[in-house]
Amino acid sequence: MARSRQRLSILVALEDDYERERLVEMLGRAVSSVAAAADAATALERFRAESPDVTLVDMNLSDSHGNDPVTLIRREREDAPVIVVYDSYNPRRLLEVVERNVDAFIRSPVDQDRLLTALRRCARNVFLRRRLRQADRDLHRLLDAFPAMALLEKDGRVIYANRPLANYCGYEDHEAMNADGAGPGEYMERLDGTVYEGGDERWIAAVTDDRLDVDHVAHLVNPANPDGLPGVFSVNHSSLPGSGIRLISFHDVSALEDKRRHLADEASTDPLTRALNRRSFLRILEECAVRDRTLSLIMFDIDHFKSINDTYGHDVGDSVLREISALVRSDIRRSDFFARWGGEEFMVLLPASDMDRAVEAAERLREAVEASDFTGVPRQITSSFGVAMRRPAESSDEFVKRVDQALYDAKEAGRNQVVVG
């Protein structure tokens, strides 16, 4: 180190003027930058301003509150290399300084060879940290250039989010996102089809601890378009060997999800009325029967529908089915389910609804049909309704049979009315 100046900066914080100046002159021939301080306050000020690679500090320095520079420096930067100079043997004081995890002790007056040996040891760690920081910067630049959203994770914590991911979450870069304490977990609406609530640690564990190592699917809300559909992403991960760091990437599969949703909709809906088909409705009924304690069902059909087909033609009949379906969809709640049961028969499933609520909804639909004009039919059209609320432990088949009987009773009683089963 004495033969060539190393790219190393050192702060010399010694109270003794002669020793401080001697060391500054000696170190100035060995390293690229040397700063000096004669007291604890100045030492801390220069440490903050210049962030030296190594600090050489007098064990006996202290500020007005009795804090020694080692303590103050450790508060600023926990891993800062520190060499302590002492001029007398004080076991208690030395023990206090040892507990600060300093890198070396040298007795004053400082021996040049001992000092340079200690500096070489510190320099190796400094240069290693520089290489690691440079490697981190290179990796971050590489990730920022990666077209897909990605992040680096360690121990369940996001340590770097690349620019595409930060931009998607509404931030310029990782630094801005990190300063705001934000992470992808805040924007995750669903993970693998389940509603997600929580920060980053839980979804990271779900993805990285999966023994089957399958791709996971996350729905992320886009802050730039909060009212739009969430983006859908395939999430997978890989480990960076020897580091404990994992790379998690998000690949946009929204277009594939739209296609899948479209195909699922086509498979689950009646092509004429766009209402749910019978098979899909029965599946939803089973799911709701498990989840909802209060569950009601409306079944209705169009009165004398055969005469409409016979008199005005099947095209007009189809138009009536479509228009009644649109009328029902506009009247029921978003949480209700509407299905074509078959022919001119329809079902409305009302989760979290008692009998009074269901009867009220059925009566409102009956009045809406009665008051509507339908394309191609110059006369009034009416409908008959059966209503039932699910009983405890009642099977779906029994529930459906009961509402079907109520509808039959409504038709037998003269049609265009609501009957409770």
Tab-separated table of C-alpha atoms in Angstrom:
chain	number	residue	atom	x	y	z
A	1	MET	CA	0.000	0.000	0.000
A	2	ALA	CA	2.945	2.319	0.683
A	3	ARG	CA	4.280	2.024	-2.865
A	4	SER	CA	1.143	3.086	-4.725
A	5	ARG	CA	-1.782	5.240	-3.670
A	6	GLN	CA	-4.885	3.146	-3.189
A	7	ARG	CA	-8.328	4.472	-4.114
A	8	LEU	CA	-9.283	4.669	-0.474
A	9	SER	CA	-10.544	7.534	1.689
A	10	ILE	CA	-9.669	7.781	5.396
A	11	LEU	CA	-10.856	10.018	8.212
A	12	VAL	CA	-8.325	10.576	11.000
A	13	ALA	CA	-10.080	11.686	14.195
A	14	LEU	CA	-7.398	12.180	16.865
A	15	GLU	CA	-7.222	14.711	19.695
A	16	ASP	CA	-3.411	14.939	19.721
A	17	ASP	CA	-2.385	17.516	17.112
A	18	TYR	CA	1.084	16.113	16.484
A	19	GLU	CA	-0.049	12.508	16.096
A	20	ARG	CA	-3.018	13.506	13.928
A	21	GLU	CA	-0.845	15.592	11.560
A	22	ARG	CA	1.801	12.855	11.414
A	23	LEU	CA	-0.740	10.222	10.433
A	24	VAL	CA	-2.436	12.481	7.883
A	25	GLU	CA	0.925	13.103	6.197
A	26	MET	CA	1.886	9.433	6.281
A	27	LEU	CA	-1.482	8.200	4.973
A	28	GLY	CA	-1.544	10.884	2.316
A	29	ARG	CA	1.303	9.051	0.592
A	30	ALA	CA	-0.569	5.727	0.670
A	31	VAL	CA	-4.228	6.461	-0.082
A	32	SER	CA	-6.172	8.782	-2.357
A	33	SER	CA	-7.928	10.914	0.258
A	34	VAL	CA	-7.339	11.803	3.906
A	35	ALA	CA	-9.529	14.031	6.103
A	36	ALA	CA	-8.859	15.082	9.708
A	37	ALA	CA	-10.881	15.966	12.806
A	38	ALA	CA	-9.737	17.027	16.280
A	39	ASP	CA	-12.970	16.397	18.190
A	40	ALA	CA	-16.010	14.124	18.147
A	41	ALA	CA	-18.424	16.706	16.733
A	42	THR	CA	-16.133	17.537	13.805
A	43	ALA	CA	-15.453	13.833	13.235
A	44	LEU	CA	-19.170	13.091	12.931
A	45	GLU	CA	-19.716	16.100	10.677
A	46	ARG	CA	-16.938	15.056	8.296
A	47	PHE	CA	-18.054	11.425	8.389
A	48	ARG	CA	-21.531	12.447	7.263
A	49	ALA	CA	-20.231	14.809	4.583
A	50	GLU	CA	-17.496	12.621	3.081
A	51	SER	CA	-18.528	9.040	3.969
A	52	PRO	CA	-14.906	7.781	4.278
A	53	ASP	CA	-14.016	4.180	3.527
A	54	VAL	CA	-12.139	3.802	6.830
A	55	THR	CA	-12.173	5.883	10.023
A	56	LEU	CA	-9.177	6.057	12.362
A	57	VAL	CA	-10.504	7.314	15.696
A	58	ASP	CA	-9.141	8.180	19.145
A	59	MET	CA	-10.725	5.997	21.822
A	60	ASN	CA	-10.797	8.922	24.269
A	61	LEU	CA	-12.762	11.335	22.060
A	62	SER	CA	-16.344	12.065	23.105
A	63	ASP	CA	-19.008	14.656	22.320
A	64	SER	CA	-20.825	16.962	24.749
A	65	HIS	CA	-23.213	14.138	25.673
A	66	GLY	CA	-20.437	11.682	26.404
A	67	ASN	CA	-20.876	9.682	23.189
A	68	ASP	CA	-17.684	8.366	21.618
A	69	PRO	CA	-17.181	8.676	17.828
A	70	VAL	CA	-17.356	4.898	17.336
A	71	THR	CA	-20.906	4.863	18.712
A	72	LEU	CA	-21.868	7.884	16.619
A	73	ILE	CA	-20.368	6.392	13.451
A	74	ARG	CA	-22.067	3.039	14.001
A	75	ARG	CA	-25.403	4.839	14.263
A	76	GLU	CA	-24.763	6.450	10.876
A	77	ARG	CA	-23.443	3.385	9.088
A	78	GLU	CA	-23.412	0.079	10.873
A	79	ASP	CA	-20.835	-1.593	8.620
A	80	ALA	CA	-18.363	1.339	8.430
A	81	PRO	CA	-14.749	0.085	8.987
A	82	VAL	CA	-13.270	1.621	12.162
A	83	ILE	CA	-9.719	1.421	13.569
A	84	VAL	CA	-9.378	2.561	17.197
A	85	VAL	CA	-6.243	4.266	18.539
A	86	TYR	CA	-5.609	4.121	22.299
A	87	ASP	CA	-2.738	5.559	24.362
A	88	SER	CA	-3.200	3.802	27.707
A	89	TYR	CA	-4.429	0.414	28.815
A	90	ASN	CA	-7.936	0.782	30.219
A	91	PRO	CA	-9.630	-2.641	30.279
A	92	ARG	CA	-13.138	-1.282	30.920
A	93	ARG	CA	-12.894	1.309	28.184
A	94	LEU	CA	-11.391	-1.195	25.735
A	95	LEU	CA	-14.229	-3.634	26.443
A	96	GLU	CA	-16.795	-0.917	25.695
A	97	VAL	CA	-15.125	-0.220	22.352
A	98	VAL	CA	-14.771	-3.949	21.529
A	99	GLU	CA	-18.534	-4.256	21.908
A	100	ARG	CA	-18.861	-1.746	19.076
A	101	ASN	CA	-17.380	-4.411	16.774
A	102	VAL	CA	-14.415	-2.340	15.584
A	103	ASP	CA	-12.024	-3.696	12.960
A	104	ALA	CA	-8.645	-3.128	14.705
A	105	PHE	CA	-6.903	-1.611	17.745
A	106	ILE	CA	-3.565	0.218	17.506
A	107	ARG	CA	-1.660	1.745	20.411
A	108	SER	CA	-0.405	5.322	20.196
A	109	PRO	CA	2.057	6.441	18.988
A	110	VAL	CA	0.865	4.559	15.924
A	111	ASP	CA	3.345	2.238	14.263
A	112	GLN	CA	3.297	2.672	10.478
A	113	ASP	CA	3.573	-1.026	9.647
A	114	ARG	CA	0.810	-1.981	12.106
A	115	LEU	CA	-1.430	0.726	10.700
A	116	LEU	CA	-0.831	-0.260	7.078
A	117	THR	CA	-1.533	-3.913	7.922
A	118	ALA	CA	-4.826	-2.959	9.557
A	119	LEU	CA	-5.695	-0.739	6.578
A	120	ARG	CA	-5.014	-3.551	4.128
A	121	ARG	CA	-7.404	-5.750	6.049
A	122	CYS	CA	-10.078	-3.050	6.009
A	123	ALA	CA	-9.367	-2.247	2.340
A	124	ARG	CA	-10.075	-5.828	1.303
A	125	ASN	CA	-13.552	-5.562	2.823
A	126	VAL	CA	-14.071	-2.085	1.325
A	127	PHE	CA	-13.104	-3.237	-2.173
A	128	LEU	CA	-15.273	-6.364	-1.819
A	129	ARG	CA	-18.251	-4.219	-0.824
A	130	ARG	CA	-17.588	-1.973	-3.818
A	131	ARG	CA	-17.578	-4.944	-6.159
A	132	LEU	CA	-20.791	-6.232	-4.601
A	133	ARG	CA	-22.439	-2.824	-4.907
A	134	GLN	CA	-21.299	-2.593	-8.518
A	135	ALA	CA	-22.644	-6.086	-9.151
A	136	ASP	CA	-25.952	-5.016	-7.595
A	137	ARG	CA	-26.065	-1.919	-9.811
A	138	ASP	CA	-25.303	-4.008	-12.900
A	139	LEU	CA	-28.019	-6.505	-11.950
A	140	HIS	CA	-30.496	-3.693	-11.325
A	141	ARG	CA	-29.700	-2.122	-14.701
A	142	LEU	CA	-30.153	-5.507	-16.347
A	143	LEU	CA	-33.511	-6.002	-14.611
A	144	ASP	CA	-34.620	-2.488	-15.573
A	145	ALA	CA	-33.942	-3.366	-19.211
A	146	PHE	CA	-35.904	-6.634	-18.841
A	147	PRO	CA	-39.267	-6.141	-20.634
A	148	ALA	CA	-41.297	-8.119	-18.081
A	149	MET	CA	-42.015	-6.956	-14.557
A	150	ALA	CA	-39.610	-8.509	-12.059
A	151	LEU	CA	-38.261	-8.135	-8.545
A	152	LEU	CA	-35.549	-9.474	-6.284
A	153	GLU	CA	-36.637	-10.991	-2.987
A	154	LYS	CA	-34.779	-12.112	0.116
A	155	ASP	CA	-36.317	-13.520	3.293
A	156	GLY	CA	-39.803	-12.486	2.184
A	157	ARG	CA	-38.821	-8.891	1.531
A	158	VAL	CA	-38.655	-7.099	-1.808
A	159	ILE	CA	-35.125	-5.735	-2.139
A	160	TYR	CA	-35.474	-4.443	-5.690
A	161	ALA	CA	-38.383	-3.920	-8.079
A	162	ASN	CA	-37.415	-3.322	-11.688
A	163	ARG	CA	-38.585	-0.247	-13.577
A	164	PRO	CA	-41.455	-1.969	-15.476
A	165	LEU	CA	-42.903	-3.203	-12.171
A	166	ALA	CA	-42.433	0.159	-10.452
A	167	ASN	CA	-44.026	1.933	-13.435
A	168	TYR	CA	-47.018	-0.430	-13.379
A	169	CYS	CA	-47.523	0.400	-9.694
A	170	GLY	CA	-47.390	4.119	-10.489
A	171	TYR	CA	-43.777	4.893	-9.522
A	172	GLU	CA	-40.799	6.093	-11.529
A	173	ASP	CA	-38.398	3.492	-10.142
A	174	HIS	CA	-37.625	1.238	-7.192
A	175	GLU	CA	-36.241	4.086	-5.101
A	176	ALA	CA	-39.498	6.059	-5.344
A	177	MET	CA	-41.550	2.937	-4.682
A	178	ASN	CA	-39.405	1.964	-1.689
A	179	ALA	CA	-39.501	5.487	-0.246
A	180	ASP	CA	-43.299	5.240	-0.236
A	181	GLY	CA	-43.188	1.842	1.468
A	182	ALA	CA	-45.110	0.304	-1.425
A	183	GLY	CA	-44.900	-3.225	-2.807
A	184	PRO	CA	-46.730	-5.449	-5.315
A	185	GLY	CA	-48.818	-6.952	-2.493
A	186	GLU	CA	-50.709	-3.659	-2.170
A	187	TYR	CA	-51.932	-3.976	-5.762
A	188	MET	CA	-52.644	-7.717	-5.734
A	189	GLU	CA	-56.371	-8.369	-5.953
A	190	ARG	CA	-56.298	-12.133	-6.425
A	191	LEU	CA	-53.688	-14.884	-6.238
A	192	ASP	CA	-54.451	-18.229	-7.864
A	193	GLY	CA	-58.153	-17.410	-7.989
A	194	THR	CA	-58.429	-16.434	-4.318
A	195	VAL	CA	-58.989	-12.907	-3.037
A	196	TYR	CA	-55.658	-11.619	-1.703
A	197	GLU	CA	-55.294	-9.370	1.327
A	198	GLY	CA	-51.906	-8.645	2.853
A	199	GLY	CA	-48.477	-7.284	2.109
A	200	ASP	CA	-45.626	-8.834	0.167
A	201	GLU	CA	-44.453	-11.515	2.588
A	202	ARG	CA	-47.510	-13.782	2.272
A	203	TRP	CA	-47.748	-13.886	-1.522
A	204	ILE	CA	-43.975	-14.294	-1.836
A	205	ALA	CA	-44.135	-17.313	0.492
A	206	ALA	CA	-47.022	-18.785	-1.508
A	207	VAL	CA	-45.009	-18.507	-4.720
A	208	THR	CA	-41.542	-19.499	-3.507
A	209	ASP	CA	-42.490	-22.232	-1.023
A	210	ASP	CA	-44.579	-24.166	-3.542
A	211	ARG	CA	-43.029	-27.645	-3.677
A	212	LEU	CA	-44.723	-28.382	-6.984
A	213	ASP	CA	-42.996	-25.314	-8.461
A	214	VAL	CA	-45.956	-24.410	-10.650
A	215	ASP	CA	-46.631	-21.039	-12.206
A	216	HIS	CA	-48.967	-18.937	-10.101
A	217	VAL	CA	-51.480	-16.407	-11.409
A	218	ALA	CA	-51.814	-12.957	-9.860
A	219	HIS	CA	-54.362	-10.243	-10.639
A	220	LEU	CA	-52.801	-6.806	-10.118
A	221	VAL	CA	-54.823	-3.606	-10.066
A	222	ASN	CA	-53.325	-0.905	-12.272
A	223	PRO	CA	-53.335	2.430	-10.345
A	224	ALA	CA	-53.336	4.286	-13.678
A	225	ASN	CA	-56.677	2.619	-14.499
A	226	PRO	CA	-58.258	1.647	-11.139
A	227	ASP	CA	-61.717	1.154	-12.667
A	228	GLY	CA	-60.447	-1.180	-15.385
A	229	LEU	CA	-59.940	-4.916	-15.173
A	230	PRO	CA	-56.829	-5.941	-13.193
A	231	GLY	CA	-53.845	-7.157	-15.196
A	232	VAL	CA	-53.345	-10.921	-15.093
A	233	PHE	CA	-49.786	-12.209	-14.668
A	234	SER	CA	-48.122	-15.578	-14.555
A	235	VAL	CA	-45.693	-15.484	-11.617
A	236	ASN	CA	-42.603	-17.705	-11.378
A	237	HIS	CA	-39.289	-17.585	-9.560
A	238	SER	CA	-35.693	-18.767	-9.652
A	239	SER	CA	-32.861	-18.598	-7.122
A	240	LEU	CA	-29.593	-16.714	-7.556
A	241	PRO	CA	-27.000	-19.309	-6.414
A	242	GLY	CA	-25.158	-18.633	-3.166
A	243	SER	CA	-26.980	-15.418	-2.342
A	244	GLY	CA	-30.297	-16.325	-0.726
A	245	ILE	CA	-31.878	-13.968	-3.272
A	246	ARG	CA	-34.664	-15.046	-5.584
A	247	LEU	CA	-35.799	-13.500	-8.842
A	248	ILE	CA	-39.578	-13.327	-9.228
A	249	SER	CA	-40.959	-12.393	-12.644
A	250	PHE	CA	-44.448	-11.391	-13.780
A	251	HIS	CA	-45.438	-12.259	-17.340
A	252	ASP	CA	-48.553	-10.556	-18.677
A	253	VAL	CA	-51.159	-13.145	-19.668
A	254	SER	CA	-54.116	-10.752	-19.659
A	255	ALA	CA	-54.895	-11.467	-23.325
A	256	LEU	CA	-54.917	-15.213	-22.647
A	257	GLU	CA	-57.087	-14.659	-19.580
A	258	ASP	CA	-59.538	-12.594	-21.654
A	259	LYS	CA	-59.726	-15.435	-24.159
A	260	ARG	CA	-60.186	-17.998	-21.403
A	261	ARG	CA	-62.882	-15.863	-19.780
A	262	HIS	CA	-64.621	-15.464	-23.127
A	263	LEU	CA	-64.593	-19.224	-23.723
A	264	ALA	CA	-65.787	-19.845	-20.164
A	265	ASP	CA	-68.615	-17.352	-20.644
A	266	GLU	CA	-69.656	-19.039	-23.861
A	267	ALA	CA	-69.609	-22.442	-22.178
A	268	SER	CA	-71.644	-21.235	-19.181
A	269	THR	CA	-74.273	-19.048	-20.866
A	270	ASP	CA	-77.316	-19.595	-23.005
A	271	PRO	CA	-76.441	-18.313	-26.511
A	272	LEU	CA	-79.881	-16.762	-27.136
A	273	THR	CA	-80.504	-14.856	-23.900
A	274	ARG	CA	-76.914	-14.570	-22.549
A	275	ALA	CA	-78.272	-15.776	-19.205
A	276	LEU	CA	-76.482	-18.578	-17.365
A	277	ASN	CA	-77.265	-22.016	-18.693
A	278	ARG	CA	-78.811	-24.693	-16.503
A	279	ARG	CA	-75.575	-26.573	-15.774
A	280	SER	CA	-73.678	-23.463	-14.681
A	281	PHE	CA	-76.611	-22.302	-12.595
A	282	LEU	CA	-76.793	-25.595	-10.709
A	283	ARG	CA	-73.061	-25.406	-9.941
A	284	ILE	CA	-73.473	-21.882	-8.567
A	285	LEU	CA	-76.519	-22.964	-6.566
A	286	GLU	CA	-74.451	-25.714	-4.896
A	287	GLU	CA	-71.678	-23.245	-4.050
A	288	CYS	CA	-74.110	-20.693	-2.607
A	289	ALA	CA	-75.900	-23.381	-0.598
A	290	VAL	CA	-72.641	-24.103	1.226
A	291	ARG	CA	-71.739	-20.436	1.762
A	292	ASP	CA	-75.045	-18.592	2.404
A	293	ARG	CA	-77.370	-19.255	5.311
A	294	THR	CA	-80.135	-17.165	3.767
A	295	LEU	CA	-80.728	-18.143	0.165
A	296	SER	CA	-83.828	-17.613	-1.954
A	297	LEU	CA	-84.884	-18.710	-5.413
A	298	ILE	CA	-87.291	-17.262	-7.973
A	299	MET	CA	-88.578	-19.347	-10.867
A	300	PHE	CA	-90.772	-17.854	-13.559
A	301	ASP	CA	-92.001	-18.506	-17.046
A	302	ILE	CA	-93.767	-16.519	-19.762
A	303	ASP	CA	-97.518	-17.022	-19.779
A	304	HIS	CA	-98.919	-18.618	-22.968
A	305	PHE	CA	-95.527	-18.438	-24.656
A	306	LYS	CA	-96.490	-21.177	-27.162
A	307	SER	CA	-99.247	-18.933	-28.541
A	308	ILE	CA	-96.683	-16.172	-29.123
A	309	ASN	CA	-94.576	-18.536	-31.227
A	310	ASP	CA	-97.604	-19.907	-33.045
A	311	THR	CA	-99.141	-16.490	-33.729
A	312	TYR	CA	-96.142	-14.262	-34.424
A	313	GLY	CA	-93.406	-16.732	-35.322
A	314	HIS	CA	-90.340	-18.167	-33.582
A	315	ASP	CA	-88.180	-15.149	-34.442
A	316	VAL	CA	-90.552	-12.936	-32.470
A	317	GLY	CA	-90.589	-15.520	-29.679
A	318	ASP	CA	-86.790	-15.458	-29.555
A	319	SER	CA	-86.890	-11.651	-29.450
A	320	VAL	CA	-89.275	-11.772	-26.479
A	321	LEU	CA	-86.906	-14.139	-24.634
A	322	ARG	CA	-83.975	-11.809	-25.247
A	323	GLU	CA	-85.893	-8.697	-24.172
A	324	ILE	CA	-87.234	-10.303	-20.992
A	325	SER	CA	-83.704	-11.464	-20.150
A	326	ALA	CA	-82.358	-7.936	-20.603
A	327	LEU	CA	-85.189	-6.596	-18.437
A	328	VAL	CA	-84.376	-9.044	-15.625
A	329	ARG	CA	-80.635	-8.353	-15.738
A	330	SER	CA	-81.267	-4.620	-15.419
A	331	ASP	CA	-83.510	-5.127	-12.384
A	332	ILE	CA	-81.692	-7.661	-10.189
A	333	ARG	CA	-78.636	-7.030	-7.988
A	334	ARG	CA	-75.100	-7.611	-9.177
A	335	SER	CA	-74.813	-10.348	-6.550
A	336	ASP	CA	-77.853	-12.230	-7.922
A	337	PHE	CA	-77.622	-14.963	-10.567
A	338	PHE	CA	-79.945	-15.174	-13.561
A	339	ALA	CA	-80.314	-18.315	-15.672
A	340	ARG	CA	-82.416	-19.753	-18.443
A	341	TRP	CA	-83.791	-22.992	-17.012
A	342	GLY	CA	-85.207	-24.214	-20.297
A	343	GLY	CA	-87.618	-23.024	-22.986
A	344	GLU	CA	-89.447	-20.006	-21.549
A	345	GLU	CA	-88.564	-20.851	-17.908
A	346	PHE	CA	-86.009	-18.782	-15.957
A	347	MET	CA	-84.383	-18.817	-12.524
A	348	VAL	CA	-83.081	-16.003	-10.311
A	349	LEU	CA	-80.870	-16.997	-7.360
A	350	LEU	CA	-80.715	-14.415	-4.561
A	351	PRO	CA	-77.858	-14.936	-2.056
A	352	ALA	CA	-78.246	-13.324	1.382
A	353	SER	CA	-81.977	-12.792	0.777
A	354	ASP	CA	-84.905	-13.880	2.926
A	355	MET	CA	-88.434	-14.630	1.735
A	356	ASP	CA	-89.648	-11.048	2.019
A	357	ARG	CA	-86.783	-9.802	-0.119
A	358	ALA	CA	-87.342	-12.536	-2.708
A	359	VAL	CA	-91.105	-11.934	-2.919
A	360	GLU	CA	-90.493	-8.218	-3.330
A	361	ALA	CA	-87.997	-8.881	-6.144
A	362	ALA	CA	-90.371	-11.322	-7.874
A	363	GLU	CA	-93.291	-8.906	-7.666
A	364	ARG	CA	-91.160	-6.133	-9.101
A	365	LEU	CA	-90.150	-8.348	-12.035
A	366	ARG	CA	-93.739	-9.435	-12.600
A	367	GLU	CA	-94.894	-5.809	-12.789
A	368	ALA	CA	-91.998	-4.880	-15.098
A	369	VAL	CA	-92.893	-7.665	-17.556
A	370	GLU	CA	-96.582	-6.773	-17.444
A	371	ALA	CA	-95.840	-3.089	-18.128
A	372	SER	CA	-93.384	-3.662	-20.985
A	373	ASP	CA	-93.946	-3.610	-24.722
A	374	PHE	CA	-92.194	-6.374	-26.643
A	375	THR	CA	-91.029	-6.193	-30.238
A	376	GLY	CA	-93.470	-7.796	-32.679
A	377	VAL	CA	-96.158	-8.570	-30.079
A	378	PRO	CA	-99.096	-6.128	-30.082
A	379	ARG	CA	-100.684	-7.580	-26.959
A	380	GLN	CA	-99.664	-7.610	-23.297
A	381	ILE	CA	-97.254	-10.295	-22.087
A	382	THR	CA	-97.307	-11.562	-18.498
A	383	SER	CA	-95.305	-14.030	-16.394
A	384	SER	CA	-95.978	-16.337	-13.447
A	385	PHE	CA	-93.594	-16.613	-10.482
A	386	GLY	CA	-92.752	-19.139	-7.803
A	387	VAL	CA	-90.596	-18.135	-4.821
A	388	ALA	CA	-88.898	-20.260	-2.148
A	389	MET	CA	-86.302	-19.756	0.583
A	390	ARG	CA	-83.901	-22.612	1.269
A	391	ARG	CA	-84.565	-24.582	4.422
A	392	PRO	CA	-81.772	-25.813	6.727
A	393	ALA	CA	-80.121	-28.999	5.419
A	394	GLU	CA	-82.357	-28.940	2.321
A	395	SER	CA	-80.697	-30.357	-0.790
A	396	SER	CA	-80.488	-28.340	-3.992
A	397	ASP	CA	-82.818	-30.808	-5.741
A	398	GLU	CA	-85.460	-30.410	-3.018
A	399	PHE	CA	-85.056	-26.635	-3.117
A	400	VAL	CA	-85.579	-26.541	-6.888
A	401	LYS	CA	-88.570	-28.882	-6.723
A	402	ARG	CA	-90.206	-26.640	-4.139
A	403	VAL	CA	-89.839	-23.470	-6.213
A	404	ASP	CA	-90.964	-25.382	-9.322
A	405	GLN	CA	-94.123	-26.430	-7.463
A	406	ALA	CA	-94.734	-22.818	-6.429
A	407	LEU	CA	-94.516	-21.770	-10.083
A	408	TYR	CA	-96.958	-24.550	-11.047
A	409	ASP	CA	-99.342	-23.296	-8.342
A	410	ALA	CA	-99.101	-19.739	-9.702
A	411	LYS	CA	-100.085	-20.941	-13.169
A	412	GLU	CA	-102.915	-23.077	-11.807
A	413	ALA	CA	-104.210	-20.076	-9.841
A	414	GLY	CA	-104.624	-17.987	-12.996
A	415	ARG	CA	-101.104	-16.890	-13.964
A	416	ASN	CA	-99.484	-13.401	-13.729
A	417	GLN	CA	-98.918	-13.719	-10.009
A	418	VAL	CA	-96.317	-14.606	-7.363
A	419	VAL	CA	-96.781	-17.740	-5.227
A	420	VAL	CA	-94.603	-18.710	-2.264
A	421	GLY	CA	-93.513	-22.313	-1.936
